[in-house]
C-alpha cells in the first residue's frame, strides 16, 4: 500500500495502509488465540519470516520517505512503518508462544 501511494499518487492509500497496519496484528492475535490448542503441541518458528518482513518494511518505508521528501507525509510513513514492525514482532511472539496472554485463573 505504501508503494501504491507513491506509484499512483493517491494519498488516501496511506490512510488505508495505516488502518491495515493497526488491524493486521490484531487479527493475527485473534487467530493465534483461537488456534492456541492446535499450536500448543508444536508452535511454529516465525523468527526468519519476521526478520525478512522487518527488513522489507524498512526498505519500503525508507524508499517512500526519500520519494516524498521532508513533509507530514514522511512522518505518516514512518509511523506506519513503525506500526508494521511492531505488529510483526508481536504476532511472531504470539504464534511462537500461543499461551502468551492467557490468564492462569482457574488453572490449578
mmCIF file of N, CA and C in Angstrom:
data_model
loop_
_atom_site.group_PDB
_atom_site.id
_atom_site.type_symbol
_atom_site.label_atom_id
_atom_site.label_comp_id
_atom_site.label_asym_id
_atom_site.label_seq_id
_atom_site.Cartn_x
_atom_site.Cartn_y
_atom_site.Cartn_z
ATOM 1 N N UNK A 1 0.824 -1.187 0.000
ATOM 2 C CA UNK A 1 0.000 0.000 0.000
ATOM 3 C C UNK A 1 0.871 1.255 0.000
ATOM 4 N N UNK A 2 2.000 1.196 0.722
ATOM 5 C CA UNK A 2 2.860 2.371 0.755
ATOM 6 C C UNK A 2 3.470 2.654 -0.612
ATOM 7 N N UNK A 3 3.760 1.609 -1.356
ATOM 8 C CA UNK A 3 4.286 1.818 -2.706
ATOM 9 C C UNK A 3 3.199 2.335 -3.645
ATOM 10 N N UNK A 4 1.961 1.929 -3.411
ATOM 11 C CA UNK A 4 0.845 2.420 -4.235
ATOM 12 C C UNK A 4 0.601 3.907 -4.003
ATOM 13 N N UNK A 5 0.878 4.390 -2.794
ATOM 14 C CA UNK A 5 0.735 5.817 -2.515
ATOM 15 C C UNK A 5 1.610 6.617 -3.465
ATOM 16 N N UNK A 6 2.845 6.180 -3.624
ATOM 17 C CA UNK A 6 3.776 6.888 -4.495
ATOM 18 C C UNK A 6 3.523 6.594 -5.966
ATOM 19 N N UNK A 7 3.245 5.329 -6.298
ATOM 20 C CA UNK A 7 3.088 4.941 -7.683
ATOM 21 C C UNK A 7 1.866 5.551 -8.351
ATOM 22 N N UNK A 8 0.754 5.587 -7.634
ATOM 23 C CA UNK A 8 -0.486 6.107 -8.204
ATOM 24 C C UNK A 8 -0.800 7.527 -7.764
ATOM 25 N N UNK A 9 0.059 8.080 -6.914
ATOM 26 C CA UNK A 9 -0.130 9.437 -6.391
ATOM 27 C C UNK A 9 -1.509 9.593 -5.738
ATOM 28 N N UNK A 10 -1.812 8.647 -4.853
ATOM 29 C CA UNK A 10 -3.083 8.646 -4.128
ATOM 30 C C UNK A 10 -2.796 8.676 -2.629
ATOM 31 N N UNK A 11 -2.846 9.839 -1.996
ATOM 32 C CA UNK A 11 -2.560 9.924 -0.567
ATOM 33 C C UNK A 11 -3.548 9.156 0.304
ATOM 34 N N UNK A 12 -4.737 8.891 -0.204
ATOM 35 C CA UNK A 12 -5.717 8.147 0.589
ATOM 36 C C UNK A 12 -5.252 6.720 0.856
ATOM 37 N N UNK A 13 -4.407 6.166 -0.012
ATOM 38 C CA UNK A 13 -3.891 4.826 0.213
ATOM 39 C C UNK A 13 -3.031 4.760 1.473
ATOM 40 N N UNK A 14 -2.430 5.871 1.863
ATOM 41 C CA UNK A 14 -1.637 5.888 3.098
ATOM 42 C C UNK A 14 -2.544 5.698 4.312
ATOM 43 N N UNK A 15 -3.744 6.260 4.250
ATOM 44 C CA UNK A 15 -4.688 6.056 5.350
ATOM 45 C C UNK A 15 -5.115 4.597 5.435
ATOM 46 N N UNK A 16 -5.318 3.978 4.286
ATOM 47 C CA UNK A 16 -5.662 2.558 4.264
ATOM 48 C C UNK A 16 -4.509 1.717 4.811
ATOM 49 N N UNK A 17 -3.284 2.079 4.460
ATOM 50 C CA UNK A 17 -2.119 1.363 4.981
ATOM 51 C C UNK A 17 -2.028 1.504 6.497
ATOM 52 N N UNK A 18 -2.382 2.669 7.012
ATOM 53 C CA UNK A 18 -2.378 2.883 8.459
ATOM 54 C C UNK A 18 -3.402 1.987 9.142
ATOM 55 N N UNK A 19 -4.589 1.906 8.582
ATOM 56 C CA UNK A 19 -5.635 1.045 9.152
ATOM 57 C C UNK A 19 -5.207 -0.414 9.105
ATOM 58 N N UNK A 20 -4.642 -0.846 7.989
ATOM 59 C CA UNK A 20 -4.181 -2.228 7.878
ATOM 60 C C UNK A 20 -3.028 -2.529 8.828
ATOM 61 N N UNK A 21 -2.164 -1.540 9.055
ATOM 62 C CA UNK A 21 -1.041 -1.734 9.981
ATOM 63 C C UNK A 21 -1.523 -1.929 11.403
ATOM 64 N N UNK A 22 -2.642 -1.311 11.741
ATOM 65 C CA UNK A 22 -3.190 -1.450 13.091
ATOM 66 C C UNK A 22 -4.021 -2.727 13.219
ATOM 67 N N UNK A 23 -4.853 -3.018 12.230
ATOM 68 C CA UNK A 23 -5.772 -4.152 12.329
ATOM 69 C C UNK A 23 -5.141 -5.495 11.991
ATOM 70 N N UNK A 24 -4.093 -5.513 11.186
ATOM 71 C CA UNK A 24 -3.461 -6.769 10.799
ATOM 72 C C UNK A 24 -2.962 -7.591 11.980
ATOM 73 N N UNK A 25 -2.138 -7.024 12.847
ATOM 74 C CA UNK A 25 -1.664 -7.793 14.002
ATOM 75 C C UNK A 25 -2.780 -8.200 14.950
ATOM 76 N N UNK A 26 -3.801 -7.366 15.075
ATOM 77 C CA UNK A 26 -4.923 -7.704 15.958
ATOM 78 C C UNK A 26 -5.632 -8.950 15.438
ATOM 79 N N UNK A 27 -5.845 -9.019 14.133
ATOM 80 C CA UNK A 27 -6.462 -10.205 13.542
ATOM 81 C C UNK A 27 -5.614 -11.448 13.735
ATOM 82 N N UNK A 28 -4.306 -11.312 13.596
ATOM 83 C CA UNK A 28 -3.418 -12.457 13.795
ATOM 84 C C UNK A 28 -3.444 -12.925 15.242
ATOM 85 N N UNK A 29 -3.503 -11.985 16.171
ATOM 86 C CA UNK A 29 -3.581 -12.368 17.582
ATOM 87 C C UNK A 29 -4.882 -13.095 17.892
ATOM 88 N N UNK A 30 -5.971 -12.694 17.256
ATOM 89 C CA UNK A 30 -7.249 -13.384 17.455
ATOM 90 C C UNK A 30 -7.140 -14.818 16.946
ATOM 91 N N UNK A 31 -6.572 -14.994 15.752
ATOM 92 C CA UNK A 31 -6.405 -16.349 15.224
ATOM 93 C C UNK A 31 -5.463 -17.170 16.094
ATOM 94 N N UNK A 32 -4.398 -16.572 16.580
ATOM 95 C CA UNK A 32 -3.466 -17.297 17.451
ATOM 96 C C UNK A 32 -4.163 -17.733 18.733
ATOM 97 N N UNK A 33 -5.031 -16.883 19.234
ATOM 98 C CA UNK A 33 -5.782 -17.231 20.450
ATOM 99 C C UNK A 33 -6.761 -18.375 20.178
ATOM 100 N N UNK A 34 -7.448 -18.309 19.020
ATOM 101 C CA UNK A 34 -8.402 -19.361 18.676
ATOM 102 C C UNK A 34 -7.718 -20.693 18.372
ATOM 103 N N UNK A 35 -6.517 -20.634 17.819
ATOM 104 C CA UNK A 35 -5.799 -21.848 17.454
ATOM 105 C C UNK A 35 -4.755 -22.255 18.493
ATOM 106 N N UNK A 36 -4.835 -21.694 19.691
ATOM 107 C CA UNK A 36 -3.816 -21.945 20.714
ATOM 108 C C UNK A 36 -3.692 -23.421 21.044
ATOM 109 N N UNK A 37 -4.800 -24.141 21.085
ATOM 110 C CA UNK A 37 -4.721 -25.567 21.410
ATOM 111 C C UNK A 37 -4.006 -26.351 20.324
ATOM 112 N N UNK A 38 -4.251 -26.009 19.067
ATOM 113 C CA UNK A 38 -3.585 -26.699 17.965
ATOM 114 C C UNK A 38 -2.118 -26.311 17.856
ATOM 115 N N UNK A 39 -1.795 -25.059 18.157
ATOM 116 C CA UNK A 39 -0.413 -24.595 18.069
ATOM 117 C C UNK A 39 0.411 -24.980 19.286
ATOM 118 N N UNK A 40 -0.242 -25.335 20.378
ATOM 119 C CA UNK A 40 0.460 -25.625 21.623
ATOM 120 C C UNK A 40 1.392 -26.804 21.540
ATOM 121 N N UNK A 41 1.038 -27.827 20.759
ATOM 122 C CA UNK A 41 1.880 -29.021 20.710
ATOM 123 C C UNK A 41 3.168 -28.792 19.916
ATOM 124 N N UNK A 42 3.102 -28.022 18.857
ATOM 125 C CA UNK A 42 4.289 -27.742 18.046
ATOM 126 C C UNK A 42 4.191 -26.330 17.491
ATOM 127 N N UNK A 43 4.515 -25.327 18.319
ATOM 128 C CA UNK A 43 4.395 -23.948 17.826
ATOM 129 C C UNK A 43 5.376 -23.671 16.693
ATOM 130 N N UNK A 44 4.937 -22.934 15.682
ATOM 131 C CA UNK A 44 5.830 -22.641 14.562
ATOM 132 C C UNK A 44 6.892 -21.618 14.941
ATOM 133 N N UNK A 45 7.994 -21.664 14.235
ATOM 134 C CA UNK A 45 9.046 -20.672 14.437
ATOM 135 C C UNK A 45 8.889 -19.589 13.385
ATOM 136 N N UNK A 46 8.562 -18.391 13.830
ATOM 137 C CA UNK A 46 8.311 -17.290 12.900
ATOM 138 C C UNK A 46 9.481 -16.325 12.830
ATOM 139 N N UNK A 47 10.592 -16.641 13.469
ATOM 140 C CA UNK A 47 11.715 -15.710 13.514
ATOM 141 C C UNK A 47 12.301 -15.387 12.140
ATOM 142 N N UNK A 48 12.575 -16.363 11.277
ATOM 143 C CA UNK A 48 13.144 -15.999 9.963
ATOM 144 C C UNK A 48 12.198 -15.123 9.134
ATOM 145 N N UNK A 49 10.925 -15.444 9.153
ATOM 146 C CA UNK A 49 9.953 -14.657 8.396
ATOM 147 C C UNK A 49 9.847 -13.248 8.975
ATOM 148 N N UNK A 50 9.908 -13.146 10.288
ATOM 149 C CA UNK A 50 9.825 -11.839 10.938
ATOM 150 C C UNK A 50 11.009 -10.960 10.559
ATOM 151 N N UNK A 51 12.198 -11.531 10.544
ATOM 152 C CA UNK A 51 13.394 -10.763 10.194
ATOM 153 C C UNK A 51 13.313 -10.271 8.747
ATOM 154 N N UNK A 52 12.874 -11.144 7.842
ATOM 155 C CA UNK A 52 12.745 -10.750 6.426
ATOM 156 C C UNK A 52 11.682 -9.665 6.274
ATOM 157 N N UNK A 53 10.572 -9.806 6.968
ATOM 158 C CA UNK A 53 9.497 -8.821 6.882
ATOM 159 C C UNK A 53 9.926 -7.475 7.430
ATOM 160 N N UNK A 54 10.640 -7.469 8.535
ATOM 161 C CA UNK A 54 11.120 -6.206 9.108
ATOM 162 C C UNK A 54 12.103 -5.530 8.154
ATOM 163 N N UNK A 55 12.985 -6.321 7.538
ATOM 164 C CA UNK A 55 13.937 -5.742 6.580
ATOM 165 C C UNK A 55 13.212 -5.166 5.364
ATOM 166 N N UNK A 56 12.237 -5.898 4.838
ATOM 167 C CA UNK A 56 11.483 -5.411 3.674
ATOM 168 C C UNK A 56 10.679 -4.155 4.028
ATOM 169 N N UNK A 57 10.080 -4.142 5.200
ATOM 170 C CA UNK A 57 9.321 -2.964 5.637
ATOM 171 C C UNK A 57 10.234 -1.756 5.748
ATOM 172 N N UNK A 58 11.414 -1.953 6.292
ATOM 173 C CA UNK A 58 12.362 -0.848 6.436
ATOM 174 C C UNK A 58 12.786 -0.292 5.081
ATOM 175 N N UNK A 59 13.012 -1.179 4.122
ATOM 176 C CA UNK A 59 13.416 -0.733 2.786
ATOM 177 C C UNK A 59 12.292 0.061 2.117
ATOM 178 N N UNK A 60 11.070 -0.449 2.189
ATOM 179 C CA UNK A 60 9.939 0.226 1.551
ATOM 180 C C UNK A 60 9.671 1.577 2.197
ATOM 181 N N UNK A 61 9.697 1.639 3.525
ATOM 182 C CA UNK A 61 9.438 2.911 4.213
ATOM 183 C C UNK A 61 10.534 3.917 3.912
ATOM 184 N N UNK A 62 11.783 3.472 3.903
ATOM 185 C CA UNK A 62 12.884 4.384 3.595
ATOM 186 C C UNK A 62 12.778 4.915 2.176
ATOM 187 N N UNK A 63 12.501 4.033 1.214
ATOM 188 C CA UNK A 63 12.362 4.468 -0.174
ATOM 189 C C UNK A 63 11.186 5.425 -0.342
ATOM 190 N N UNK A 64 10.088 5.151 0.340
ATOM 191 C CA UNK A 64 8.918 6.038 0.256
ATOM 192 C C UNK A 64 9.210 7.399 0.872
ATOM 193 N N UNK A 65 9.921 7.413 1.987
ATOM 194 C CA UNK A 65 10.268 8.689 2.634
ATOM 195 C C UNK A 65 11.206 9.513 1.761
ATOM 196 N N UNK A 66 12.143 8.854 1.082
ATOM 197 C CA UNK A 66 13.039 9.569 0.174
ATOM 198 C C UNK A 66 12.245 10.157 -0.986
ATOM 199 N N UNK A 67 11.278 9.395 -1.503
ATOM 200 C CA UNK A 67 10.463 9.878 -2.624
ATOM 201 C C UNK A 67 9.574 11.043 -2.212
ATOM 202 N N UNK A 68 9.056 11.013 -0.994
ATOM 203 C CA UNK A 68 8.149 12.062 -0.528
ATOM 204 C C UNK A 68 8.929 13.314 -0.145
ATOM 205 N N UNK A 69 10.089 13.126 0.462
ATOM 206 C CA UNK A 69 10.847 14.274 0.958
ATOM 207 C C UNK A 69 10.365 14.647 2.351
ATOM 208 N N UNK A 70 11.013 15.628 2.958
ATOM 209 C CA UNK A 70 10.620 16.010 4.315
ATOM 210 C C UNK A 70 9.249 16.701 4.307
ATOM 211 N N UNK A 71 8.287 16.034 4.914
ATOM 212 C CA UNK A 71 6.933 16.583 4.985
ATOM 213 C C UNK A 71 6.129 15.794 6.016
ATOM 214 N N UNK A 72 4.874 16.176 6.164
ATOM 215 C CA UNK A 72 3.980 15.450 7.068
ATOM 216 C C UNK A 72 3.735 14.048 6.555
ATOM 217 N N UNK A 73 3.730 13.878 5.241
ATOM 218 C CA UNK A 73 3.521 12.554 4.659
ATOM 219 C C UNK A 73 4.654 11.606 5.036
ATOM 220 N N UNK A 74 5.877 12.122 5.112
ATOM 221 C CA UNK A 74 7.014 11.286 5.507
ATOM 222 C C UNK A 74 6.872 10.834 6.955
ATOM 223 N N UNK A 75 6.377 11.707 7.804
ATOM 224 C CA UNK A 75 6.154 11.336 9.207
ATOM 225 C C UNK A 75 5.090 10.247 9.289
ATOM 226 N N UNK A 76 4.046 10.389 8.487
ATOM 227 C CA UNK A 76 2.984 9.386 8.460
ATOM 228 C C UNK A 76 3.534 8.038 7.992
ATOM 229 N N UNK A 77 4.411 8.058 6.993
ATOM 230 C CA UNK A 77 5.017 6.825 6.501
ATOM 231 C C UNK A 77 5.886 6.162 7.564
ATOM 232 N N UNK A 78 6.623 6.952 8.320
ATOM 233 C CA UNK A 78 7.464 6.405 9.387
ATOM 234 C C UNK A 78 6.599 5.787 10.486
ATOM 235 N N UNK A 79 5.490 6.439 10.826
ATOM 236 C CA UNK A 79 4.580 5.890 11.841
ATOM 237 C C UNK A 79 3.989 4.568 11.358
ATOM 238 N N UNK A 80 3.562 4.516 10.102
ATOM 239 C CA UNK A 80 3.015 3.282 9.545
ATOM 240 C C UNK A 80 4.077 2.184 9.561
ATOM 241 N N UNK A 81 5.294 2.509 9.171
ATOM 242 C CA UNK A 81 6.372 1.529 9.200
ATOM 243 C C UNK A 81 6.648 1.022 10.608
ATOM 244 N N UNK A 82 6.648 1.924 11.577
ATOM 245 C CA UNK A 82 6.838 1.510 12.972
ATOM 246 C C UNK A 82 5.739 0.588 13.454
ATOM 247 N N UNK A 83 4.501 0.904 13.085
ATOM 248 C CA UNK A 83 3.376 0.038 13.454
ATOM 249 C C UNK A 83 3.491 -1.336 12.800
ATOM 250 N N UNK A 84 3.923 -1.368 11.551
ATOM 251 C CA UNK A 84 4.094 -2.652 10.875
ATOM 252 C C UNK A 84 5.176 -3.499 11.526
ATOM 253 N N UNK A 85 6.292 -2.883 11.863
ATOM 254 C CA UNK A 85 7.384 -3.624 12.511
ATOM 255 C C UNK A 85 6.943 -4.118 13.887
ATOM 256 N N UNK A 86 6.313 -3.255 14.672
ATOM 257 C CA UNK A 86 5.840 -3.665 15.998
ATOM 258 C C UNK A 86 4.799 -4.772 15.885
ATOM 259 N N UNK A 87 3.912 -4.656 14.928
ATOM 260 C CA UNK A 87 2.907 -5.696 14.735
ATOM 261 C C UNK A 87 3.513 -7.028 14.351
ATOM 262 N N UNK A 88 4.539 -7.006 13.503
ATOM 263 C CA UNK A 88 5.210 -8.250 13.119
ATOM 264 C C UNK A 88 5.891 -8.914 14.309
ATOM 265 N N UNK A 89 6.520 -8.123 15.145
ATOM 266 C CA UNK A 89 7.195 -8.684 16.325
ATOM 267 C C UNK A 89 6.175 -9.273 17.293
ATOM 268 N N UNK A 90 5.090 -8.555 17.521
ATOM 269 C CA UNK A 90 4.062 -9.028 18.452
ATOM 270 C C UNK A 90 3.418 -10.315 17.952
ATOM 271 N N UNK A 91 3.067 -10.354 16.682
ATOM 272 C CA UNK A 91 2.411 -11.550 16.166
ATOM 273 C C UNK A 91 3.351 -12.745 16.094
ATOM 274 N N UNK A 92 4.628 -12.527 15.813
ATOM 275 C CA UNK A 92 5.550 -13.665 15.801
ATOM 276 C C UNK A 92 5.728 -14.224 17.207
ATOM 277 N N UNK A 93 5.738 -13.345 18.204
ATOM 278 C CA UNK A 93 5.807 -13.833 19.588
ATOM 279 C C UNK A 93 4.544 -14.583 19.971
ATOM 280 N N UNK A 94 3.388 -14.090 19.522
ATOM 281 C CA UNK A 94 2.129 -14.753 19.847
ATOM 282 C C UNK A 94 2.037 -16.121 19.181
ATOM 283 N N UNK A 95 2.537 -16.229 17.962
ATOM 284 C CA UNK A 95 2.483 -17.519 17.278
ATOM 285 C C UNK A 95 3.481 -18.516 17.846
ATOM 286 N N UNK A 96 4.639 -18.039 18.284
ATOM 287 C CA UNK A 96 5.626 -18.961 18.843
ATOM 288 C C UNK A 96 5.291 -19.371 20.269
ATOM 289 N N UNK A 97 4.492 -18.570 20.968
ATOM 290 C CA UNK A 97 4.040 -18.912 22.317
ATOM 291 C C UNK A 97 2.538 -18.649 22.399
ATOM 292 N N UNK A 98 1.709 -19.621 21.969
ATOM 293 C CA UNK A 98 0.273 -19.389 21.912
ATOM 294 C C UNK A 98 -0.371 -19.153 23.269
ATOM 295 N N UNK A 99 0.293 -19.509 24.359
ATOM 296 C CA UNK A 99 -0.272 -19.279 25.694
ATOM 297 C C UNK A 99 0.039 -17.891 26.216
ATOM 298 N N UNK A 100 0.745 -17.087 25.424
ATOM 299 C CA UNK A 100 1.078 -15.732 25.811
ATOM 300 C C UNK A 100 -0.197 -14.914 25.981
ATOM 301 N N UNK A 101 -0.361 -14.335 27.143
ATOM 302 C CA UNK A 101 -1.527 -13.506 27.402
ATOM 303 C C UNK A 101 -2.724 -14.263 27.943
ATOM 304 N N UNK A 102 -2.632 -15.578 28.032
ATOM 305 C CA UNK A 102 -3.738 -16.341 28.607
ATOM 306 C C UNK A 102 -3.722 -16.213 30.111
ATOM 307 N N UNK A 103 -4.861 -16.114 30.668
ATOM 308 C CA UNK A 103 -4.982 -15.992 32.115
ATOM 309 C C UNK A 103 -4.773 -17.338 32.773
ATOM 310 N N UNK A 104 -4.110 -17.338 33.905
ATOM 311 C CA UNK A 104 -3.867 -18.567 34.655
ATOM 312 C C UNK A 104 -4.928 -18.769 35.731
ATOM 313 N N UNK A 105 -5.939 -17.916 35.768
ATOM 314 C CA UNK A 105 -7.008 -18.041 36.762
ATOM 315 C C UNK A 105 -7.813 -19.296 36.457
ATOM 316 N N UNK A 106 -8.052 -20.084 37.468
ATOM 317 C CA UNK A 106 -8.833 -21.290 37.296
ATOM 318 C C UNK A 106 -8.028 -22.499 36.882
ATOM 319 N N UNK A 107 -6.746 -22.336 36.690
ATOM 320 C CA UNK A 107 -5.883 -23.457 36.350
ATOM 321 C C UNK A 107 -5.016 -23.779 37.547
ATOM 322 N N UNK A 108 -5.332 -24.836 38.227
ATOM 323 C CA UNK A 108 -4.527 -25.232 39.401
ATOM 324 C C UNK A 108 -3.961 -26.600 39.221
#
